[in-house]
Amino acid sequence: MNKDLTIIDTMEGLFSKERFVYIETFGCQMNENDTTRMVGLLKALNYKTVDEPHRADLILINTCSIREKAEHKVYSSAGRFKRYKRKNPELVIGISGCVAQQEGERLIKRLPYIDLVFGPHNIHRLKTFLADIYLKRQKVVSTDLYDTIDDGEYVATPIEGIKAFVSIMRGCNNFCSYCIVPYTRGREVSRPSKEIIEEIKEYAGKGVKEVTLLGQNVNSYGMSGGDVSFTGLLRMVCGIDGIERVRFVTSHPKDISDSLIYLFGEEDKLCRSIHLPLQSGSNRILERMKRVYSVEDYLSRVSLLRRLYPDMSITTDIIVGFPGETEDDFKETMEVVRTVRFDGIFSFKYSPRPMTLASTFKDQVPEDIKQRRLEELQRLQKDITAEKNRSLVGRTMEVLVEGRSKQDASELTGRTTCNRIVNFPGSPELVGKMVGVFITHGYSNSLRGIYKERSRLCS
Ligand code: 5AD
Ligand code: SF4
């Protein structure tokens, strides 16, 4: 008999048994999306997801290494699962994501109870990895990086709810001096637009109303491997029937084009919100970060966006305590935050990462100074966000209803086009609908209101 067929038969037999998988995900939306892809692949292999790790036949930890703290979580999480292995020697424990890519074999040496280590470029090989573990009883480490995307590497995955996240590219070519992503996720490659559009159409057919396009730097979509520009792709996505809202993350300020900025005025479905990481308000630090824009460039993009779309939400990422950041540099960052009045900030203490240029800089900032700067920045932003949210009281905003509120099941939760969370009492029939909500309260992280009407309104 053909030897390959025997292996395939054995594989089919192997996956005819129902099994349970528990997945823990850390980090960014890319990782969340990778987890969704893994769930899709595993469903086809007869795995059901469970919320209790002790019931699982397979435990996967999808990891993040953007900061040292995130990396440490891998070890505490894996440590928690070790005891299940003692009770069930057949249990398979795997580590995927950026720490897997960064550490490879070292993870198996450090955590001998781990069976599987695979990086972000190898997710679609999960079936073969599991077959090798079960049939050949061997451990698997797969951390090759590729400059192209395989056919079928990204496919539509089972989706629940009305929102879908779709990777349009992977990797990053920017090599910001603090960032590990280009090393763990490899070079930038764009997916063909046809494949992306087919995936989104499939979601739309299953009731998805909102799609978020994902990439480390979506504005350079099409520059390595894609067939249209990012603006072209957005137009195509906005043209898909059934999709009512389109979002995207993350944008690099150096690549955000005028045509993209004007597109917000041309495409109704394009949500009025943009995440535009500033990182620092000091030109000297931006240069050392290799961000390739100045504060003035950044502010001119923001002022064009605000002039054209006064209600547009602009959020950002800021790192405090980058090597060499002086008190004056930090003050400049605070000044930009006061000037722009961001709708939200994700703020981080600089964390030296392996392989990165900035980790070799000698003038590292002491931890207590980083902590103090972070707290100061967060205090300032908390007041700005709360003020902005309060200023929306009295307005009726268009909300896409996502589901029941987690805090109070009698309430619904949804988001405005500018990505603010709105909670309000209402009937579950409204889930998936675009409704008008009259805002009665503005808090630091959300809005509250009362249901007004089920119709299209402007926000
Ligand atoms: N230290 C702290 N923050 C970092 N980020 C990326 N690398 C680091 C690092 N080494 C932040 C940046 C980026 C966000 C996703 O994480 O602000 O935009
Ligand atoms: Fe990291 Fe810079 Fe690429 Fe963003 S653009 S992923 S910060 S290297």
CSV table of C-alpha atoms and ligand atoms in Angstrom, one decimal:
chain,number,residue,atom,x,y,z
A,1,MET,CA,0.0,0.0,0.0
A,2,ASN,CA,1.1,3.6,-0.6
A,3,LYS,CA,3.0,4.7,2.5
A,4,ASP,CA,1.6,8.2,2.4
A,5,LEU,CA,-1.9,6.9,2.3
A,6,THR,CA,-1.3,4.9,5.4
A,7,ILE,CA,-0.1,8.0,7.2
A,8,ILE,CA,-3.1,10.0,6.0
A,9,ASP,CA,-5.5,7.1,7.1
A,10,THR,CA,-3.8,7.1,10.5
A,11,MET,CA,-4.1,10.9,10.7
A,12,GLU,CA,-7.8,10.7,9.9
A,13,GLY,CA,-8.2,8.0,12.5
A,14,LEU,CA,-6.3,10.1,15.0
A,15,PHE,CA,-8.5,13.1,14.6
A,16,SER,CA,-11.8,11.1,14.5
A,17,LYS,CA,-11.8,11.2,18.3
A,18,GLU,CA,-13.3,14.2,20.0
A,19,ARG,CA,-10.8,16.2,22.1
A,20,PHE,CA,-10.8,19.4,24.1
A,21,VAL,CA,-8.5,22.4,23.8
A,22,TYR,CA,-7.9,25.2,26.2
A,23,ILE,CA,-6.1,28.3,24.7
A,24,GLU,CA,-4.7,31.2,26.7
A,25,THR,CA,-3.9,34.3,24.6
A,26,PHE,CA,-1.7,37.2,25.5
A,27,GLY,CA,-0.9,40.4,23.7
A,28,CYS,CA,-2.2,42.2,20.7
A,29,GLN,CA,-5.1,41.8,18.3
A,30,MET,CA,-2.8,39.9,15.9
A,31,ASN,CA,-2.4,37.3,18.5
A,32,GLU,CA,-6.2,37.2,19.2
A,33,ASN,CA,-6.6,36.7,15.5
A,34,ASP,CA,-4.0,33.9,15.4
A,35,THR,CA,-5.9,32.2,18.2
A,36,THR,CA,-9.1,32.4,16.2
A,37,ARG,CA,-7.3,30.8,13.3
A,38,MET,CA,-6.0,28.0,15.6
A,39,VAL,CA,-9.5,27.4,16.9
A,40,GLY,CA,-10.7,27.1,13.3
A,41,LEU,CA,-8.0,24.6,12.4
A,42,LEU,CA,-8.6,22.6,15.6
A,43,LYS,CA,-12.4,22.5,15.1
A,44,ALA,CA,-11.7,20.7,11.8
A,45,LEU,CA,-9.7,18.2,13.8
A,46,ASN,CA,-12.6,17.5,16.1
A,47,TYR,CA,-11.4,19.7,19.0
A,48,LYS,CA,-13.9,21.6,21.1
A,49,THR,CA,-12.8,24.6,23.1
A,50,VAL,CA,-13.2,24.5,26.9
A,51,ASP,CA,-12.8,27.2,29.5
A,52,GLU,CA,-11.3,24.9,32.1
A,53,PRO,CA,-7.7,23.8,31.5
A,54,HIS,CA,-8.1,20.7,33.6
A,55,ARG,CA,-10.6,19.3,31.0
A,56,ALA,CA,-8.3,19.8,28.1
A,57,ASP,CA,-6.4,17.3,26.0
A,58,LEU,CA,-4.5,20.1,24.4
A,59,ILE,CA,-3.4,23.4,26.2
A,60,LEU,CA,-2.0,26.2,24.0
A,61,ILE,CA,-0.4,29.4,25.3
A,62,ASN,CA,-0.3,32.0,22.6
A,63,THR,CA,2.3,34.4,23.8
A,64,CYS,CA,3.5,38.0,23.5
A,65,SER,CA,7.0,39.3,24.0
A,66,ILE,CA,6.6,43.0,23.3
A,67,ARG,CA,7.6,43.8,26.8
A,68,GLU,CA,9.5,41.7,29.4
A,69,LYS,CA,6.4,41.6,31.7
A,70,ALA,CA,4.4,39.9,28.9
A,71,GLU,CA,7.2,37.4,28.4
A,72,HIS,CA,7.2,36.5,32.1
A,73,LYS,CA,3.5,35.6,31.9
A,74,VAL,CA,4.4,32.6,29.7
A,75,TYR,CA,6.4,31.0,32.5
A,76,SER,CA,3.8,31.6,35.2
A,77,SER,CA,1.1,30.3,32.9
A,78,ALA,CA,3.0,27.2,31.8
A,79,GLY,CA,3.9,26.5,35.4
A,80,ARG,CA,0.2,26.5,36.3
A,81,PHE,CA,-0.5,23.8,33.7
A,82,LYS,CA,2.4,21.5,34.6
A,83,ARG,CA,0.3,19.8,37.3
A,84,TYR,CA,-2.4,18.7,34.8
A,85,LYS,CA,0.3,16.9,32.9
A,86,ARG,CA,1.2,14.9,36.0
A,87,LYS,CA,-2.5,13.8,36.2
A,88,ASN,CA,-2.8,13.2,32.5
A,89,PRO,CA,0.4,12.2,30.7
A,90,GLU,CA,-1.5,12.2,27.4
A,91,LEU,CA,-2.0,16.0,27.8
A,92,VAL,CA,-0.2,18.0,25.1
A,93,ILE,CA,1.0,21.5,26.1
A,94,GLY,CA,2.1,23.9,23.3
A,95,ILE,CA,3.5,27.4,23.2
A,96,SER,CA,2.9,29.6,20.2
A,97,GLY,CA,3.3,33.3,19.4
A,98,CYS,CA,6.2,35.7,19.8
A,99,VAL,CA,7.9,34.1,22.8
A,100,ALA,CA,7.8,30.8,21.0
A,101,GLN,CA,9.5,32.4,18.0
A,102,GLN,CA,12.0,34.2,20.1
A,103,GLU,CA,13.0,31.3,22.4
A,104,GLY,CA,12.4,28.2,20.2
A,105,GLU,CA,14.3,25.2,21.5
A,106,ARG,CA,15.3,27.0,24.7
A,107,LEU,CA,11.7,26.8,25.9
A,108,ILE,CA,11.7,23.0,25.7
A,109,LYS,CA,15.0,23.0,27.6
A,110,ARG,CA,13.7,25.4,30.3
A,111,LEU,CA,10.2,23.8,30.5
A,112,PRO,CA,10.7,20.0,29.7
A,113,TYR,CA,7.0,19.2,30.1
A,114,ILE,CA,6.2,21.3,27.0
A,115,ASP,CA,5.5,19.2,23.8
A,116,LEU,CA,5.2,21.9,21.1
A,117,VAL,CA,6.7,25.2,20.3
A,118,PHE,CA,5.7,27.1,17.1
A,119,GLY,CA,6.1,30.6,15.8
A,120,PRO,CA,3.5,32.8,14.1
A,121,HIS,CA,4.4,31.7,10.6
A,122,ASN,CA,3.7,28.1,11.3
A,123,ILE,CA,0.2,28.1,12.7
A,124,HIS,CA,-1.3,26.5,9.6
A,125,ARG,CA,0.9,23.4,10.2
A,126,LEU,CA,-0.8,22.6,13.5
A,127,LYS,CA,-2.3,19.4,12.2
A,128,THR,CA,1.1,17.9,11.2
A,129,PHE,CA,2.6,19.0,14.6
A,130,LEU,CA,-0.1,17.2,16.5
A,131,ALA,CA,0.2,14.1,14.3
A,132,ASP,CA,4.0,14.1,15.0
A,133,ILE,CA,3.4,14.4,18.7
A,134,TYR,CA,0.7,11.7,18.9
A,135,LEU,CA,2.0,9.2,16.3
A,136,LYS,CA,5.7,9.6,16.5
A,137,ARG,CA,5.8,10.6,20.2
A,138,GLN,CA,8.2,13.4,19.5
A,139,LYS,CA,8.4,17.0,20.6
A,140,VAL,CA,8.0,19.6,17.9
A,141,VAL,CA,9.8,23.0,17.6
A,142,SER,CA,8.9,25.0,14.5
A,143,THR,CA,10.2,28.6,14.2
A,144,ASP,CA,11.0,29.1,10.6
A,145,LEU,CA,10.2,32.5,9.2
A,146,TYR,CA,9.0,32.9,5.6
A,147,ASP,CA,9.0,35.9,3.2
A,148,THR,CA,5.8,34.7,1.5
A,149,ILE,CA,2.4,33.6,2.7
A,150,ASP,CA,1.3,30.1,1.8
A,151,ASP,CA,-2.0,29.5,0.0
A,152,GLY,CA,-4.6,28.7,2.6
A,153,GLU,CA,-2.4,30.0,5.4
A,154,TYR,CA,-5.2,32.4,6.3
A,155,VAL,CA,-8.7,31.2,5.8
A,156,ALA,CA,-12.1,32.2,7.1
A,157,THR,CA,-12.6,30.9,10.6
A,158,PRO,CA,-15.7,30.1,12.6
A,159,ILE,CA,-17.0,33.3,13.9
A,160,GLU,CA,-19.6,34.2,16.6
A,161,GLY,CA,-21.1,37.6,17.0
A,162,ILE,CA,-21.1,40.5,14.7
A,163,LYS,CA,-17.5,41.5,14.7
A,164,ALA,CA,-14.6,40.0,12.8
A,165,PHE,CA,-10.9,40.7,12.8
A,166,VAL,CA,-9.0,40.0,9.5
A,167,SER,CA,-5.2,40.0,9.1
A,168,ILE,CA,-4.4,41.7,5.9
A,169,MET,CA,-0.6,41.4,6.2
A,170,ARG,CA,2.0,40.1,8.6
A,171,GLY,CA,5.4,41.2,9.8
A,172,CYS,CA,7.0,44.6,9.9
A,173,ASN,CA,9.9,46.2,8.1
A,174,ASN,CA,10.3,49.2,10.3
A,175,PHE,CA,12.7,48.1,12.9
A,176,CYS,CA,11.8,50.8,15.5
A,177,SER,CA,14.8,50.6,17.8
A,178,TYR,CA,12.8,49.4,20.8
A,179,CYS,CA,10.6,46.8,19.1
A,180,ILE,CA,11.0,43.1,18.9
A,181,VAL,CA,8.1,42.5,16.4
A,182,PRO,CA,10.3,42.5,13.2
A,183,TYR,CA,12.3,39.7,14.7
A,184,THR,CA,9.4,37.6,15.9
A,185,ARG,CA,6.9,38.2,13.1
A,186,GLY,CA,9.4,38.5,10.3
A,187,ARG,CA,9.4,40.7,7.2
A,188,GLU,CA,6.3,42.5,6.0
A,189,VAL,CA,4.1,40.6,3.5
A,190,SER,CA,0.6,41.5,2.3
A,191,ARG,CA,-2.1,39.0,1.6
A,192,PRO,CA,-3.7,39.1,-1.9
A,193,SER,CA,-6.7,41.4,-1.8
A,194,LYS,CA,-8.9,38.8,-3.5
A,195,GLU,CA,-8.3,36.4,-0.6
A,196,ILE,CA,-9.1,39.1,2.0
A,197,ILE,CA,-12.3,40.1,0.2
A,198,GLU,CA,-13.5,36.5,0.0
A,199,GLU,CA,-12.8,36.0,3.7
A,200,ILE,CA,-14.8,39.1,4.6
A,201,LYS,CA,-17.7,38.1,2.3
A,202,GLU,CA,-17.9,34.8,4.0
A,203,TYR,CA,-18.1,36.6,7.4
A,204,ALA,CA,-20.8,39.0,6.0
A,205,GLY,CA,-22.8,35.9,4.9
A,206,LYS,CA,-22.7,34.7,8.5
A,207,GLY,CA,-24.0,37.9,10.0
A,208,VAL,CA,-20.8,39.9,10.7
A,209,LYS,CA,-21.5,43.6,10.5
A,210,GLU,CA,-18.1,45.1,11.5
A,211,VAL,CA,-14.7,44.2,10.3
A,212,THR,CA,-11.3,45.3,11.6
A,213,LEU,CA,-8.4,45.0,9.2
A,214,LEU,CA,-5.2,44.0,11.1
A,215,GLY,CA,-1.5,44.6,10.4
A,216,GLN,CA,1.5,46.0,12.3
A,217,ASN,CA,1.5,48.8,9.8
A,218,VAL,CA,-1.6,48.7,7.6
A,219,ASN,CA,-0.7,51.8,5.7
A,220,SER,CA,2.0,50.0,3.9
A,221,TYR,CA,-0.4,47.3,2.8
A,222,GLY,CA,0.3,46.4,-0.9
A,223,MET,CA,4.0,47.5,-0.8
A,224,SER,CA,5.2,44.0,-0.3
A,225,GLY,CA,3.1,41.4,-1.9
A,226,GLY,CA,-0.3,42.9,-2.2
A,227,ASP,CA,-2.0,44.0,-5.4
A,228,VAL,CA,-3.7,47.2,-4.4
A,229,SER,CA,-2.9,50.1,-2.1
A,230,PHE,CA,-4.4,50.2,1.4
A,231,THR,CA,-6.9,52.9,0.3
A,232,GLY,CA,-7.9,50.7,-2.6
A,233,LEU,CA,-8.3,47.7,-0.3
A,234,LEU,CA,-10.5,49.8,2.1
A,235,ARG,CA,-12.7,50.9,-0.8
A,236,MET,CA,-13.2,47.2,-1.7
A,237,VAL,CA,-14.0,46.2,1.8
A,238,CYS,CA,-16.5,49.1,2.2
A,239,GLY,CA,-18.2,47.8,-1.0
A,240,ILE,CA,-19.1,44.4,0.6
A,241,ASP,CA,-22.8,44.0,1.2
A,242,GLY,CA,-23.8,43.3,4.8
A,243,ILE,CA,-20.6,44.9,6.3
A,244,GLU,CA,-21.7,48.2,7.9
A,245,ARG,CA,-18.5,49.3,9.6
A,246,VAL,CA,-14.9,49.0,8.7
A,247,ARG,CA,-12.0,49.7,11.1
A,248,PHE,CA,-8.2,49.1,10.9
A,249,VAL,CA,-5.2,49.0,13.2
A,250,THR,CA,-2.3,49.9,13.4
A,251,SER,CA,-1.3,53.0,11.4
A,252,HIS,CA,2.3,54.3,11.3
A,253,PRO,CA,2.3,58.1,11.2
A,254,LYS,CA,5.1,58.1,8.6
A,255,ASP,CA,2.9,56.2,6.1
A,256,ILE,CA,-0.6,57.7,6.6
A,257,SER,CA,-1.4,59.2,3.2
A,258,ASP,CA,-3.6,62.1,2.2
A,259,SER,CA,-5.8,59.7,0.2
A,260,LEU,CA,-6.5,57.7,3.3
A,261,ILE,CA,-7.3,60.8,5.3
A,262,TYR,CA,-9.8,61.9,2.6
A,263,LEU,CA,-11.3,58.4,2.4
A,264,PHE,CA,-12.9,59.0,5.8
A,265,GLY,CA,-15.1,61.6,4.1
A,266,GLU,CA,-15.9,59.4,1.1
A,267,GLU,CA,-16.8,56.1,2.6
A,268,ASP,CA,-19.7,56.1,5.1
A,269,LYS,CA,-18.8,52.7,6.4
A,270,LEU,CA,-15.3,53.7,7.4
A,271,CYS,CA,-15.4,54.4,11.2
A,272,ARG,CA,-14.3,57.8,12.4
A,273,SER,CA,-11.5,56.6,14.5
A,274,ILE,CA,-7.8,56.0,14.1
A,275,HIS,CA,-5.0,54.6,16.2
A,276,LEU,CA,-1.9,56.6,15.5
A,277,PRO,CA,1.0,55.6,17.7
A,278,LEU,CA,3.1,58.7,18.7
A,279,GLN,CA,5.5,56.9,21.0
A,280,SER,CA,7.2,60.2,22.1
A,281,GLY,CA,6.6,63.9,21.9
A,282,SER,CA,10.4,64.7,21.7
A,283,ASN,CA,12.1,64.8,18.3
A,284,ARG,CA,15.3,63.8,19.8
A,285,ILE,CA,13.8,60.6,21.2
A,286,LEU,CA,11.7,59.9,18.1
A,287,GLU,CA,15.0,60.0,16.1
A,288,ARG,CA,16.6,57.5,18.5
A,289,MET,CA,13.5,55.3,18.3
A,290,LYS,CA,14.0,55.4,14.4
A,291,ARG,CA,10.4,56.5,13.9
A,292,VAL,CA,11.2,58.6,10.8
A,293,TYR,CA,8.7,61.4,11.6
A,294,SER,CA,8.9,64.5,13.7
A,295,VAL,CA,6.5,65.8,16.3
A,296,GLU,CA,5.6,68.6,13.7
A,297,ASP,CA,4.8,65.9,11.0
A,298,TYR,CA,2.6,64.1,13.5
A,299,LEU,CA,0.8,67.2,14.6
A,300,SER,CA,0.1,68.3,11.0
A,301,ARG,CA,-1.5,64.9,10.2
A,302,VAL,CA,-3.6,65.2,13.4
A,303,SER,CA,-4.7,68.8,12.6
A,304,LEU,CA,-5.8,67.8,9.0
A,305,LEU,CA,-7.8,64.9,10.5
A,306,ARG,CA,-9.4,67.1,13.1
A,307,ARG,CA,-10.1,69.9,10.6
A,308,LEU,CA,-11.8,67.6,8.2
A,309,TYR,CA,-13.6,65.4,10.8
A,310,PRO,CA,-13.9,67.3,14.2
A,311,ASP,CA,-15.5,64.2,15.9
A,312,MET,CA,-12.8,61.8,14.8
A,313,SER,CA,-11.4,59.8,17.6
A,314,ILE,CA,-7.6,59.6,17.7
A,315,THR,CA,-5.9,57.2,20.0
A,316,THR,CA,-2.2,56.6,20.5
A,317,ASP,CA,0.6,54.5,22.1
A,318,ILE,CA,3.3,56.2,24.2
A,319,ILE,CA,6.5,54.8,25.7
A,320,VAL,CA,7.9,56.6,28.7
A,321,GLY,CA,11.5,56.1,29.9
A,322,PHE,CA,13.0,55.3,26.6
A,323,PRO,CA,16.9,55.3,27.0
A,324,GLY,CA,18.2,58.8,27.3
A,325,GLU,CA,14.7,60.3,27.9
A,326,THR,CA,15.3,63.4,30.0
A,327,GLU,CA,12.7,65.3,32.1
A,328,ASP,CA,12.5,67.9,29.3
A,329,ASP,CA,11.8,65.1,26.7
A,330,PHE,CA,9.1,63.8,28.9
A,331,LYS,CA,7.6,67.3,29.4
A,332,GLU,CA,7.5,67.6,25.6
A,333,THR,CA,5.5,64.3,25.4
A,334,MET,CA,3.1,65.7,28.1
A,335,GLU,CA,2.7,68.9,26.1
A,336,VAL,CA,1.8,67.0,22.9
A,337,VAL,CA,-0.8,65.0,24.9
A,338,ARG,CA,-2.3,68.3,26.2
A,339,THR,CA,-2.3,69.7,22.7
A,340,VAL,CA,-3.8,66.8,20.8
A,341,ARG,CA,-6.2,65.7,23.6
A,342,PHE,CA,-6.2,62.1,22.5
A,343,ASP,CA,-9.4,60.1,22.9
A,344,GLY,CA,-7.3,57.3,24.5
A,345,ILE,CA,-3.7,56.4,25.2
A,346,PHE,CA,-2.0,53.1,25.7
A,347,SER,CA,1.0,53.9,27.7
A,348,PHE,CA,4.0,51.7,28.5
A,349,LYS,CA,7.3,51.9,30.4
A,350,TYR,CA,10.1,51.2,28.1
A,351,SER,CA,11.2,47.6,28.4
A,352,PRO,CA,14.6,46.5,26.8
A,353,ARG,CA,14.0,43.6,24.4
A,354,PRO,CA,16.5,41.0,23.1
A,355,MET,CA,17.9,41.7,19.6
A,356,THR,CA,16.7,45.3,19.5
A,357,LEU,CA,19.1,48.3,19.0
A,358,ALA,CA,17.7,50.3,22.0
A,359,SER,CA,18.5,47.5,24.4
A,360,THR,CA,22.2,48.2,23.7
A,361,PHE,CA,21.9,51.9,24.6
A,362,LYS,CA,23.9,52.7,27.7
A,363,ASP,CA,21.7,55.5,29.1
A,364,GLN,CA,18.8,53.3,30.4
A,365,VAL,CA,16.3,55.2,32.6
A,366,PRO,CA,15.9,54.0,36.2
A,367,GLU,CA,12.7,52.1,37.0
A,368,ASP,CA,11.4,54.6,39.6
A,369,ILE,CA,11.6,57.4,37.1
A,370,LYS,CA,9.8,55.4,34.4
A,371,GLN,CA,7.1,54.5,36.9
A,372,ARG,CA,6.6,58.2,38.0
A,373,ARG,CA,6.4,59.4,34.4
A,374,LEU,CA,3.9,56.6,33.5
A,375,GLU,CA,1.7,57.6,36.4
A,376,GLU,CA,1.9,61.3,35.5
A,377,LEU,CA,1.0,60.6,31.9
A,378,GLN,CA,-1.9,58.3,32.8
A,379,ARG,CA,-3.3,60.9,35.3
A,380,LEU,CA,-3.3,63.6,32.6
A,381,GLN,CA,-4.9,61.3,30.1
A,382,LYS,CA,-7.6,60.0,32.5
A,383,ASP,CA,-8.8,63.6,33.0
A,384,ILE,CA,-8.8,64.2,29.2
A,385,THR,CA,-10.7,61.0,28.4
A,386,ALA,CA,-13.3,61.7,31.2
A,387,GLU,CA,-13.8,65.3,30.0
A,388,LYS,CA,-14.2,64.2,26.4
A,389,ASN,CA,-16.7,61.5,27.4
A,390,ARG,CA,-18.7,64.0,29.6
A,391,SER,CA,-18.9,66.4,26.6
A,392,LEU,CA,-20.9,63.8,24.7
A,393,VAL,CA,-23.7,63.9,27.2
A,394,GLY,CA,-26.9,65.2,25.6
A,395,ARG,CA,-26.0,63.8,22.1
A,396,THR,CA,-27.7,61.0,20.3
A,397,MET,CA,-25.0,58.6,18.9
A,398,GLU,CA,-25.2,55.8,16.4
A,399,VAL,CA,-24.3,52.6,18.2
A,400,LEU,CA,-23.7,49.1,16.7
A,401,VAL,CA,-25.1,46.8,19.4
A,402,GLU,CA,-22.6,44.0,20.1
A,403,GLY,CA,-24.4,42.0,22.9
A,404,ARG,CA,-25.4,42.0,26.5
A,405,SER,CA,-23.3,44.0,28.9
A,406,LYS,CA,-21.0,41.9,31.0
A,407,GLN,CA,-21.7,43.9,34.1
A,408,ASP,CA,-25.4,43.8,33.9
A,409,ALA,CA,-27.2,41.2,31.7
A,410,SER,CA,-30.3,43.3,31.4
A,411,GLU,CA,-28.3,45.9,29.6
A,412,LEU,CA,-26.8,46.0,26.1
A,413,THR,CA,-23.4,47.1,25.0
A,414,GLY,CA,-22.2,48.5,21.8
A,415,ARG,CA,-19.8,51.0,20.2
A,416,THR,CA,-20.0,54.3,18.5
A,417,THR,CA,-18.2,54.9,15.2
A,418,CYS,CA,-15.5,56.6,17.2
A,419,ASN,CA,-15.1,53.3,19.1
A,420,ARG,CA,-16.5,54.4,22.5
A,421,ILE,CA,-18.3,51.8,24.5
A,422,VAL,CA,-21.9,52.6,25.2
A,423,ASN,CA,-24.1,50.7,27.7
A,424,PHE,CA,-27.9,51.1,27.8
A,425,PRO,CA,-31.0,49.2,28.8
A,426,GLY,CA,-32.6,47.5,25.9
A,427,SER,CA,-34.0,44.3,24.4
A,428,PRO,CA,-31.7,41.5,23.1
A,429,GLU,CA,-33.5,41.8,19.7
A,430,LEU,CA,-31.4,44.9,19.1
A,431,VAL,CA,-28.1,42.9,19.0
A,432,GLY,CA,-26.4,43.3,15.7
A,433,LYS,CA,-28.5,46.4,14.9
A,434,MET,CA,-27.4,50.0,14.4
A,435,VAL,CA,-29.4,52.1,16.9
A,436,GLY,CA,-29.5,55.7,18.2
A,437,VAL,CA,-28.6,56.1,21.9
A,438,PHE,CA,-29.1,59.3,23.8
A,439,ILE,CA,-26.1,59.7,26.0
A,440,THR,CA,-26.9,60.5,29.6
A,441,HIS,CA,-23.5,59.8,31.3
A,442,GLY,CA,-19.8,60.0,30.4
A,443,TYR,CA,-17.4,58.0,32.5
A,444,SER,CA,-13.7,57.5,32.2
A,445,ASN,CA,-13.9,54.3,30.0
A,446,SER,CA,-17.5,54.3,28.7
A,447,LEU,CA,-20.7,56.1,28.0
A,448,ARG,CA,-24.2,55.4,29.3
A,449,GLY,CA,-27.4,56.2,27.6
A,450,ILE,CA,-31.0,55.4,26.7
A,451,TYR,CA,-32.2,53.7,23.5
A,452,LYS,CA,-33.8,56.2,21.2
A,453,GLU,CA,-34.5,54.7,17.8
A,454,ARG,CA,-33.5,51.9,15.4
A,455,SER,CA,-32.3,53.8,12.5
A,456,ARG,CA,-29.2,55.3,10.8
A,457,LEU,CA,-28.1,58.5,12.4
A,458,CYS,CA,-25.0,60.5,12.2
A,459,SER,CA,-22.8,60.4,15.3
B,1,5AD,N1,8.9,48.7,25.6
B,1,5AD,C1,7.7,49.3,25.8
B,1,5AD,N2,6.7,49.4,25.0
B,1,5AD,C2,6.9,48.9,23.7
B,1,5AD,N3,6.1,48.9,22.7
B,1,5AD,C3,6.7,48.2,21.7
B,1,5AD,N4,7.9,47.8,22.1
B,1,5AD,C4,8.1,48.2,23.4
B,1,5AD,C5,9.1,48.1,24.3
B,1,5AD,N5,10.3,47.5,24.1
B,1,5AD,C6,4.8,49.5,22.6
B,1,5AD,C7,4.7,50.6,21.5
B,1,5AD,C8,3.9,49.9,20.5
B,1,5AD,C9,2.9,49.1,21.4
B,1,5AD,C10,2.2,48.0,20.7
B,1,5AD,O1,3.8,48.5,22.3
B,1,5AD,O2,4.1,51.7,22.0
B,1,5AD,O3,3.2,50.8,19.7
B,2,SF4,FE1,7.3,47.5,16.1
B,2,SF4,FE2,7.8,49.9,14.8
B,2,SF4,FE3,7.0,47.7,13.4
B,2,SF4,FE4,5.2,48.9,15.1
B,2,SF4,S1,6.2,49.8,13.3
B,2,SF4,S2,5.6,46.7,14.9
B,2,SF4,S3,6.6,49.6,16.8
B,2,SF4,S4,8.9,47.9,14.5
